[in-house]
Amino acid sequence: MDSKSFQTPIHYTMAFIGGFLGAYSILNYSDLFAAAQTANMIGIITTLIGGNIRDFLLRAIALLVYASAIALSVIIPKYTNIRMRRATLLIEAITVTAVSFFPKEMNRFAATYPLFFILALQWCVFGGAKGYNCSCIFSTNNLKQTVLAMTQYLCTKDAAQAEKAKFFGTTLVCFHAGAAVSYAAYILFGLHASLLCLLPIFVCFSLVVLSENIIWTSSSKKTSSKPSSLRTVKA
């Protein structure tokens, strides 16, 4: 088993987590979807024009939080040796634990800032698998790619398109399975439902560690098997 064999299950697990946290934010914070910024940026414009400065500022901060996570996904690996996949999952575990203890009366935007941050970071760090650029935090493009690939397959019988449709379609299933579990947890536990997300986070962290250890072991073996470059000097 090589490291590549872990990439697809890691991706599907992250899609499950993305669906879980996306649904969690919608259910607990008045339909506020923390995984994306389209609706929020429209809200920034409408609140600014409408003169609702308080909501404008809350929305603008949410945008800055989201954008900062995207920027950090570039800056941290560029200037440090931090393993981003491990770090993201650890931050995710801290986040889902923290938000479960936020008071119910807390402003919905302020309460969702940690989710805006971690979902944006997750999106950038876990960008897909099998050579596909595939989001694990929202579904619109994944639906598009599934339909396009399936249609292409039906028209051309190209096996590569069938494989692509299967990959994106499975991502959709995993994402919405996470959303379904999140809804059931919300009914039972309310805000504390986020703690259940610790389980798939732990599973994914374990897969990441195994994958990276295989890469390290393989690299070490290749290094040790190289012939010595030293030349013997004749007297």
Short mmCIF file of C-alpha atoms in Angstrom, two decimals:
data_model
loop_
_atom_site.label_atom_id
_atom_site.label_comp_id
_atom_site.label_asym_id
_atom_site.label_seq_id
_atom_site.Cartn_x
_atom_site.Cartn_y
_atom_site.Cartn_z
CA MET A 1 0.00 0.00 0.00
CA ASP A 2 1.41 3.42 -0.98
CA SER A 3 0.54 6.94 0.16
CA LYS A 4 -1.69 7.58 -2.87
CA SER A 5 -4.11 4.89 -1.72
CA PHE A 6 -4.94 7.08 1.29
CA GLN A 7 -5.74 10.23 -0.66
CA THR A 8 -9.24 9.28 -1.79
CA PRO A 9 -10.52 8.11 1.64
CA ILE A 10 -8.99 11.26 3.15
CA HIS A 11 -10.88 13.36 0.62
CA TYR A 12 -14.18 11.57 1.21
CA THR A 13 -13.78 11.90 4.99
CA MET A 14 -13.09 15.63 4.63
CA ALA A 15 -16.20 15.94 2.46
CA PHE A 16 -18.19 14.30 5.27
CA ILE A 17 -16.73 16.80 7.74
CA GLY A 18 -17.49 19.67 5.36
CA GLY A 19 -21.11 18.57 5.06
CA PHE A 20 -21.41 18.14 8.82
CA LEU A 21 -20.06 21.61 9.65
CA GLY A 22 -21.90 23.29 6.80
CA ALA A 23 -25.21 21.90 8.05
CA TYR A 24 -24.23 22.70 11.64
CA SER A 25 -23.78 26.37 10.83
CA ILE A 26 -27.07 26.53 8.90
CA LEU A 27 -29.09 24.77 11.60
CA ASN A 28 -27.68 26.63 14.58
CA TYR A 29 -27.12 30.09 13.14
CA SER A 30 -30.25 31.03 11.19
CA ASP A 31 -29.34 29.58 7.78
CA LEU A 32 -25.85 31.10 7.81
CA PHE A 33 -23.66 28.85 5.65
CA ALA A 34 -20.09 29.16 6.94
CA ALA A 35 -18.47 27.25 4.08
CA ALA A 36 -18.96 29.93 1.42
CA GLN A 37 -18.93 33.69 0.99
CA THR A 38 -21.27 34.36 -1.96
CA ALA A 39 -24.37 35.11 0.13
CA ASN A 40 -22.31 36.96 2.72
CA MET A 41 -20.68 39.24 0.13
CA ILE A 42 -24.10 40.03 -1.33
CA GLY A 43 -25.19 40.82 2.23
CA ILE A 44 -22.21 43.16 2.62
CA ILE A 45 -23.42 45.18 -0.36
CA THR A 46 -27.08 45.24 0.67
CA THR A 47 -26.38 46.18 4.31
CA LEU A 48 -23.98 48.92 3.21
CA ILE A 49 -26.51 50.40 0.78
CA GLY A 50 -29.31 49.94 3.31
CA GLY A 51 -27.35 51.74 6.02
CA ASN A 52 -27.25 48.81 8.45
CA ILE A 53 -23.71 49.52 9.60
CA ARG A 54 -23.70 46.96 12.41
CA ASP A 55 -24.60 44.05 10.12
CA PHE A 56 -22.26 45.41 7.47
CA LEU A 57 -19.33 45.30 9.87
CA LEU A 58 -20.22 41.82 11.15
CA ARG A 59 -20.38 40.53 7.59
CA ALA A 60 -17.18 42.32 6.58
CA ILE A 61 -15.31 40.73 9.49
CA ALA A 62 -16.61 37.31 8.42
CA LEU A 63 -15.19 37.94 4.94
CA LEU A 64 -11.82 38.98 6.38
CA VAL A 65 -11.71 35.87 8.60
CA TYR A 66 -12.45 33.65 5.60
CA ALA A 67 -9.88 35.41 3.41
CA SER A 68 -7.22 35.25 6.14
CA ALA A 69 -7.51 31.46 6.27
CA ILE A 70 -7.00 31.29 2.51
CA ALA A 71 -3.92 33.51 2.78
CA LEU A 72 -2.48 31.48 5.66
CA SER A 73 -2.78 28.28 3.61
CA VAL A 74 -0.11 29.81 1.36
CA ILE A 75 2.00 31.68 3.93
CA ILE A 76 2.42 28.91 6.52
CA PRO A 77 3.88 26.21 4.22
CA LYS A 78 5.98 28.81 2.42
CA TYR A 79 7.76 30.07 5.55
CA THR A 80 7.50 27.18 8.03
CA ASN A 81 7.85 23.40 8.16
CA ILE A 82 4.41 22.90 9.66
CA ARG A 83 2.52 19.96 8.18
CA MET A 84 -0.60 21.71 6.99
CA ARG A 85 -2.94 18.74 6.83
CA ARG A 86 -2.19 17.75 10.41
CA ALA A 87 -2.34 21.35 11.61
CA THR A 88 -5.68 21.95 9.87
CA LEU A 89 -7.25 18.90 11.49
CA LEU A 90 -5.95 19.88 14.92
CA ILE A 91 -7.37 23.39 14.51
CA GLU A 92 -10.61 21.80 13.31
CA ALA A 93 -10.81 19.66 16.46
CA ILE A 94 -10.26 22.74 18.64
CA THR A 95 -12.88 24.66 16.67
CA VAL A 96 -15.67 22.09 16.89
CA THR A 97 -15.00 21.78 20.62
CA ALA A 98 -15.01 25.54 21.20
CA VAL A 99 -18.20 26.34 19.25
CA SER A 100 -20.14 23.71 21.17
CA PHE A 101 -19.81 25.87 24.29
CA PHE A 102 -20.76 29.22 22.74
CA PRO A 103 -23.86 30.73 24.39
CA LYS A 104 -27.09 30.46 22.41
CA GLU A 105 -27.67 34.21 22.58
CA MET A 106 -24.30 34.99 20.95
CA ASN A 107 -24.51 36.96 17.70
CA ARG A 108 -24.79 34.46 14.84
CA PHE A 109 -21.99 36.02 12.78
CA ALA A 110 -19.57 36.26 15.68
CA ALA A 111 -20.36 32.69 16.70
CA THR A 112 -19.67 31.47 13.17
CA TYR A 113 -16.29 33.20 12.68
CA PRO A 114 -14.31 30.09 13.81
CA LEU A 115 -16.27 27.98 11.31
CA PHE A 116 -15.65 30.49 8.51
CA PHE A 117 -11.95 30.24 9.26
CA ILE A 118 -11.56 26.49 9.54
CA LEU A 119 -13.78 25.64 6.55
CA ALA A 120 -11.83 28.04 4.32
CA LEU A 121 -8.58 26.50 5.54
CA GLN A 122 -9.94 22.99 4.97
CA TRP A 123 -10.96 23.92 1.44
CA CYS A 124 -7.46 25.11 0.56
CA VAL A 125 -5.45 22.39 2.30
CA PHE A 126 -7.61 19.43 1.19
CA GLY A 127 -8.13 20.29 -2.46
CA GLY A 128 -9.13 16.95 -3.93
CA ALA A 129 -7.69 13.57 -4.94
CA LYS A 130 -6.94 11.40 -7.97
CA GLY A 131 -5.79 14.50 -9.84
CA TYR A 132 -9.21 16.15 -9.51
CA ASN A 133 -9.65 19.60 -8.00
CA CYS A 134 -12.71 18.88 -5.89
CA SER A 135 -14.16 20.93 -3.03
CA CYS A 136 -14.84 19.21 0.28
CA ILE A 137 -16.87 22.09 1.78
CA PHE A 138 -19.61 22.83 -0.76
CA SER A 139 -21.37 21.07 -3.59
CA THR A 140 -22.33 23.24 -6.57
CA ASN A 141 -19.26 22.58 -8.70
CA ASN A 142 -19.19 18.94 -7.61
CA LEU A 143 -22.76 18.57 -8.87
CA LYS A 144 -21.77 20.27 -12.12
CA GLN A 145 -18.77 17.97 -12.61
CA THR A 146 -20.84 14.87 -11.83
CA VAL A 147 -23.54 15.77 -14.35
CA LEU A 148 -21.03 16.82 -17.03
CA ALA A 149 -18.95 13.65 -16.66
CA MET A 150 -21.98 11.36 -16.59
CA THR A 151 -23.43 13.05 -19.68
CA GLN A 152 -20.09 12.76 -21.47
CA TYR A 153 -19.95 9.08 -20.58
CA LEU A 154 -23.46 8.43 -21.86
CA CYS A 155 -22.56 10.16 -25.13
CA THR A 156 -19.07 8.77 -25.70
CA LYS A 157 -18.74 5.70 -23.42
CA ASP A 158 -15.40 7.13 -22.26
CA ALA A 159 -14.37 5.16 -19.17
CA ALA A 160 -12.39 8.14 -17.83
CA GLN A 161 -15.60 10.16 -17.69
CA ALA A 162 -17.35 7.37 -15.81
CA GLU A 163 -14.50 7.35 -13.26
CA LYS A 164 -14.75 11.12 -12.90
CA ALA A 165 -18.52 10.97 -12.40
CA LYS A 166 -18.05 8.27 -9.77
CA PHE A 167 -15.46 10.35 -7.88
CA PHE A 168 -17.46 13.58 -7.82
CA GLY A 169 -20.71 11.72 -7.21
CA THR A 170 -19.23 9.88 -4.23
CA THR A 171 -17.96 13.21 -2.88
CA LEU A 172 -21.54 14.52 -3.05
CA VAL A 173 -22.83 11.46 -1.20
CA CYS A 174 -20.21 11.80 1.54
CA PHE A 175 -20.85 15.53 1.92
CA HIS A 176 -24.59 15.10 2.29
CA ALA A 177 -24.17 12.08 4.56
CA GLY A 178 -22.27 14.46 6.84
CA ALA A 179 -25.12 16.96 6.59
CA ALA A 180 -27.65 14.24 7.47
CA VAL A 181 -25.67 13.16 10.53
CA SER A 182 -25.32 16.80 11.54
CA TYR A 183 -29.09 17.27 11.38
CA ALA A 184 -29.73 14.20 13.54
CA ALA A 185 -27.11 15.41 16.02
CA TYR A 186 -28.68 18.89 16.04
CA ILE A 187 -32.07 17.42 16.94
CA LEU A 188 -30.53 15.48 19.81
CA PHE A 189 -27.85 17.83 21.09
CA GLY A 190 -28.31 21.31 19.64
CA LEU A 191 -25.12 23.40 19.75
CA HIS A 192 -23.20 20.54 21.37
CA ALA A 193 -23.69 18.47 18.19
CA SER A 194 -20.37 19.77 16.86
CA LEU A 195 -18.54 17.50 19.32
CA LEU A 196 -19.62 14.47 17.26
CA CYS A 197 -17.47 15.80 14.44
CA LEU A 198 -14.41 14.92 16.51
CA LEU A 199 -14.81 11.29 15.41
CA PRO A 200 -14.38 11.83 11.62
CA ILE A 201 -11.65 14.39 12.37
CA PHE A 202 -9.77 11.73 14.34
CA VAL A 203 -10.28 9.18 11.55
CA CYS A 204 -8.96 11.61 8.95
CA PHE A 205 -6.01 12.63 11.12
CA SER A 206 -5.06 8.96 11.43
CA LEU A 207 -5.23 8.50 7.66
CA VAL A 208 -3.09 11.59 7.11
CA VAL A 209 -0.45 10.39 9.57
CA LEU A 210 -0.34 6.95 7.94
CA SER A 211 -0.05 8.51 4.50
CA GLU A 212 2.76 10.86 5.51
CA ASN A 213 4.63 8.10 7.34
CA ILE A 214 4.58 5.95 4.21
CA ILE A 215 5.96 8.87 2.19
CA TRP A 216 8.72 9.39 4.78
CA THR A 217 9.60 5.67 4.89
CA SER A 218 9.68 5.42 1.11
CA SER A 219 11.88 8.50 0.88
CA SER A 220 14.27 7.12 3.50
CA LYS A 221 14.60 3.81 1.65
CA LYS A 222 15.36 5.56 -1.63
CA THR A 223 18.02 7.69 0.04
CA SER A 224 19.69 4.73 1.74
CA SER A 225 19.69 2.65 -1.46
CA LYS A 226 21.59 5.26 -3.52
CA PRO A 227 25.18 4.26 -4.33
CA SER A 228 27.92 6.28 -2.74
CA SER A 229 29.13 9.16 -4.88
CA LEU A 230 32.60 9.09 -3.31
CA ARG A 231 35.40 8.04 -5.63
CA THR A 232 38.31 5.85 -4.57
CA VAL A 233 41.58 7.71 -5.05
CA LYS A 234 44.43 5.51 -6.29
CA ALA A 235 47.82 5.99 -4.65
#
